[in-house]
Coordinates of C-alpha atoms in Angstrom, one line a residue:
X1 CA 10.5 25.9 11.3
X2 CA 13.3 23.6 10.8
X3 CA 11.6 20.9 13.5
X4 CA 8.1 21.8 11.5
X5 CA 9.2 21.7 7.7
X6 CA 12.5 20.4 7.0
X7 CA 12.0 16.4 6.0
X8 CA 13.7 16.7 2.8
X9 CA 16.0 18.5 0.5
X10 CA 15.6 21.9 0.5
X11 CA 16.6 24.5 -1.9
X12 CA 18.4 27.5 -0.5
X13 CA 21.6 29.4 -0.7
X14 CA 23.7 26.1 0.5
X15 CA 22.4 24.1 -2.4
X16 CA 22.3 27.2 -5.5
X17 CA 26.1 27.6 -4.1
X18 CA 27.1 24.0 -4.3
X19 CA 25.9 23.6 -7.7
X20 CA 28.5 26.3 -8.4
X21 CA 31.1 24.4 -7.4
X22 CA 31.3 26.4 -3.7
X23 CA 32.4 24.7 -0.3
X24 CA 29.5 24.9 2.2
X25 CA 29.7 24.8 5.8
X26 CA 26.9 25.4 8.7
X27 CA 28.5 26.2 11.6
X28 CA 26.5 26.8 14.7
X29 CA 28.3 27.1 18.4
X30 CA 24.9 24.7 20.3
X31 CA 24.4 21.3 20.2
X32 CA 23.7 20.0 16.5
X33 CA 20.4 18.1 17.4
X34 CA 18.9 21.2 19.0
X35 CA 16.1 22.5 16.6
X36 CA 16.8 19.3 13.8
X37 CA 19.8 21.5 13.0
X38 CA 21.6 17.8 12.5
X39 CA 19.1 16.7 9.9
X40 CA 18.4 20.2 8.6
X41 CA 21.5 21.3 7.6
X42 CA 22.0 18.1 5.6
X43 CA 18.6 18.7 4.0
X44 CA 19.5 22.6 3.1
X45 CA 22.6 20.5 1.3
X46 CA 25.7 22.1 3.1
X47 CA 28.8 20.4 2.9
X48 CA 29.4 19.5 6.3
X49 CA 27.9 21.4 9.9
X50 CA 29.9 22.0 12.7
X51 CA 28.0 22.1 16.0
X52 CA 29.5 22.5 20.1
X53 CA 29.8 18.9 19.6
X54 CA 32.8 19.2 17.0
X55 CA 34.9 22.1 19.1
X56 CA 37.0 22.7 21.9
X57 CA 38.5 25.2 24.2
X58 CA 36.0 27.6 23.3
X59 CA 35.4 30.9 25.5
X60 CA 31.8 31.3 26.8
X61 CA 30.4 34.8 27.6
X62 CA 27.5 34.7 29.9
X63 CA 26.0 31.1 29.3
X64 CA 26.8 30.8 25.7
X65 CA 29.9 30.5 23.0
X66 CA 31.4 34.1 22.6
X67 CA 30.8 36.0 19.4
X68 CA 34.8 37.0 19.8
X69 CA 35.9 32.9 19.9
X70 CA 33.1 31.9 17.1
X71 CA 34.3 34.6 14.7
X72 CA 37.9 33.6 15.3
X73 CA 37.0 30.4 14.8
X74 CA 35.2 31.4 11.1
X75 CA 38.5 33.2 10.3
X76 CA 40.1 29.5 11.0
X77 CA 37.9 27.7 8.6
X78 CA 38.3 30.0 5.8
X79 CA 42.3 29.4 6.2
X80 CA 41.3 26.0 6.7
X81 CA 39.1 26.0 3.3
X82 CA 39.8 24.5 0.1
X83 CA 41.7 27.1 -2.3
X84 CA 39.9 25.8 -5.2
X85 CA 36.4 26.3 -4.2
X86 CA 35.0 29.6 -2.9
X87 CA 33.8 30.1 0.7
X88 CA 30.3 29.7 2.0
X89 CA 29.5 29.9 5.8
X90 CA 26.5 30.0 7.2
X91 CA 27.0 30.7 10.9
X92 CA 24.2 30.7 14.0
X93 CA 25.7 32.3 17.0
X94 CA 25.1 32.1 20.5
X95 CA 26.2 34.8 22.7
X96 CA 23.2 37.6 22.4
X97 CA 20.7 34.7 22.8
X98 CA 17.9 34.8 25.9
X99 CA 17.2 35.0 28.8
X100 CA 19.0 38.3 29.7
X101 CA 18.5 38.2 33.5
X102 CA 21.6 36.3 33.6
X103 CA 23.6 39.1 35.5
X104 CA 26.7 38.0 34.5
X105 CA 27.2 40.8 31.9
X106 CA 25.9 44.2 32.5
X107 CA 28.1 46.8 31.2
X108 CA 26.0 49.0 29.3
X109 CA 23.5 51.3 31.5
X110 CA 20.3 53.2 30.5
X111 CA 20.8 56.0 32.4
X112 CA 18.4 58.8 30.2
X113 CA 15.2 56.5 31.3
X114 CA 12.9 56.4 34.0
X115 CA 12.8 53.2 34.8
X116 CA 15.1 50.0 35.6
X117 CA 15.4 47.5 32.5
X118 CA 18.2 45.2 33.5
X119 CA 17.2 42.3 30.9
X120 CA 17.2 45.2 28.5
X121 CA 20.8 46.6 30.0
X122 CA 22.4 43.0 29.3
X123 CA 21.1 42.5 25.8
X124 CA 22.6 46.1 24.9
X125 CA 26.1 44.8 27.0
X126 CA 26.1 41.5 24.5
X127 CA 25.0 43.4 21.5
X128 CA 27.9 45.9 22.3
X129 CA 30.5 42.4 22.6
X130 CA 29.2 41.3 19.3
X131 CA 29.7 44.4 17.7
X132 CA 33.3 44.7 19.0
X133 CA 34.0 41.0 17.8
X134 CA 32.6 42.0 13.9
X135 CA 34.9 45.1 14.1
X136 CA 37.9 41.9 14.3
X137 CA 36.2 40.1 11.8
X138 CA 35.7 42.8 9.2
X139 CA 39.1 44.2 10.0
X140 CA 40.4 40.5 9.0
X141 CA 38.3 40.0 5.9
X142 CA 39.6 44.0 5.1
X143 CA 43.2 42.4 3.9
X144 CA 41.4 38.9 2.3
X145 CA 42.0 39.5 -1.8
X146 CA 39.2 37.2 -2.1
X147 CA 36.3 39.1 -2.7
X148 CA 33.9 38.6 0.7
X149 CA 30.6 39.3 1.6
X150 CA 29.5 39.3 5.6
X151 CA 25.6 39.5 5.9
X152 CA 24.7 39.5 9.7
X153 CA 21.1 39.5 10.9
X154 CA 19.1 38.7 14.2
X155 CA 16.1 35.8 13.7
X156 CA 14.0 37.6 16.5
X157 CA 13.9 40.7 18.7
X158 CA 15.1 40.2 21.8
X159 CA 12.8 39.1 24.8
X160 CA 13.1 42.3 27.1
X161 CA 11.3 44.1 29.7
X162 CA 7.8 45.1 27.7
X163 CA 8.1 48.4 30.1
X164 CA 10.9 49.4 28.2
X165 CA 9.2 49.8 25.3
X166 CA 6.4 51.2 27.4
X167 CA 8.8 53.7 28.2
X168 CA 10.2 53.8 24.8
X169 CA 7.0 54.4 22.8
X170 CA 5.4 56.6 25.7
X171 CA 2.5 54.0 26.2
X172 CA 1.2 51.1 27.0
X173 CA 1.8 48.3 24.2
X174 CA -1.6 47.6 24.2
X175 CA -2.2 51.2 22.7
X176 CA 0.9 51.0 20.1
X177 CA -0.2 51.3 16.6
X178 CA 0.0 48.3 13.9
X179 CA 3.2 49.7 12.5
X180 CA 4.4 50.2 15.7
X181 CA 3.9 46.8 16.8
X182 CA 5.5 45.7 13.8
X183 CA 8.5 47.5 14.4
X184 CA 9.0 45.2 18.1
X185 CA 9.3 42.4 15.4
X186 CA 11.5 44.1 12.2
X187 CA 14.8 42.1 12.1
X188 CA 17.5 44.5 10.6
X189 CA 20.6 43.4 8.8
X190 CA 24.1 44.8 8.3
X191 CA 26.1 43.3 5.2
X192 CA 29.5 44.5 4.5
X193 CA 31.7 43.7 1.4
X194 CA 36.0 44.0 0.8
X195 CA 35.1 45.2 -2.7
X196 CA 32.9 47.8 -4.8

């Protein structure tokens, strides 16, 4: 979408927020002209965007920058930030993104399942990283007297083994239902908040 539709200002959370006096920063851990991200973010009306470009000594997991370094790294911005304007950060990671026949992570094993999904097995090992590197995050932003809001959602499904769902659903995909085909494609979302 951004390559397809961004070729000029953009409303959006970036630019409601900066009209309310917030800083804005895009951070995402790839390189900033990947996907027009360079142009796009400036159109979207952030502040400034951070891409691999603008870092260094960064830890990698698999191919990509680690959730574990990227959400330290958020935690530095925000102590970084301007006291007298809130916080906005919109970040893109990297580490759970394809291809999952990497076989350099593969610590989570589907052992109640017929078959052998190792694209699916290294998805679940990242997704089990990432989730480890929110618990730091959330346990940071816990003590914060600011009040914070972390919303954290997926822009895909991930691109695994169709026979696992085969297996999964107990047939073949081309026999799923509509609604359970459009489950393969349902992006959930976890939000969390420091206050009530």
């Amino acid at each position: 979408a951004y390559t397809l539709y961004e070729k000029h200002t953009q409303p959006g959370f970036a630019m409601t927020l900066s009209d309310q006096n917030y800083s804005t920063t895009a951070f995402h851990p790839y390189y900033k002209e990947n996907w027009n991200r360079v142009n796009t973010y400036q159109y979207m009306n952030f502040d400034r965007y951070i891409g691999m470009e603008d870092i260094t000594n960064y830890q990698k997991l698999r191919n990509y920058i680690s959730d574990e370094w990227d959400f330290q790294h958020i935690i530095d911005l925000y102590e970084q930030r301007d006291t007298a304007k809130p916080f906005f950060m919109f970040n893109v990671t990297m580490q759970n993104h394809s291809p999952y026949n990497t076989g350099l992570l593969r610590d989570v094993h589907i052992t109640s399942m017929k078959g052998d999904y190792p694209q699916t097995e290294e998805y679940l090992s990242v997704i089990r990283r990432s989730d480890m590197a929110l618990e730091q995050l959330v346990n940071y932003f816990k003590n914060v007297s600011e009040p914070t809001i972390i919303l954290m959602y997926g822009d895909h499904q991930p691109f695994i083994e169709d026979e696992f769902y085969e297996e999964l659903y107990g047939k073949t995909l081309h026999e799923l239902s509509d609604a359970e085909n459009q489950r393969r494609y349902i992006t959930h979302f976890f939000m969390w908040a420091n206050y009530d």
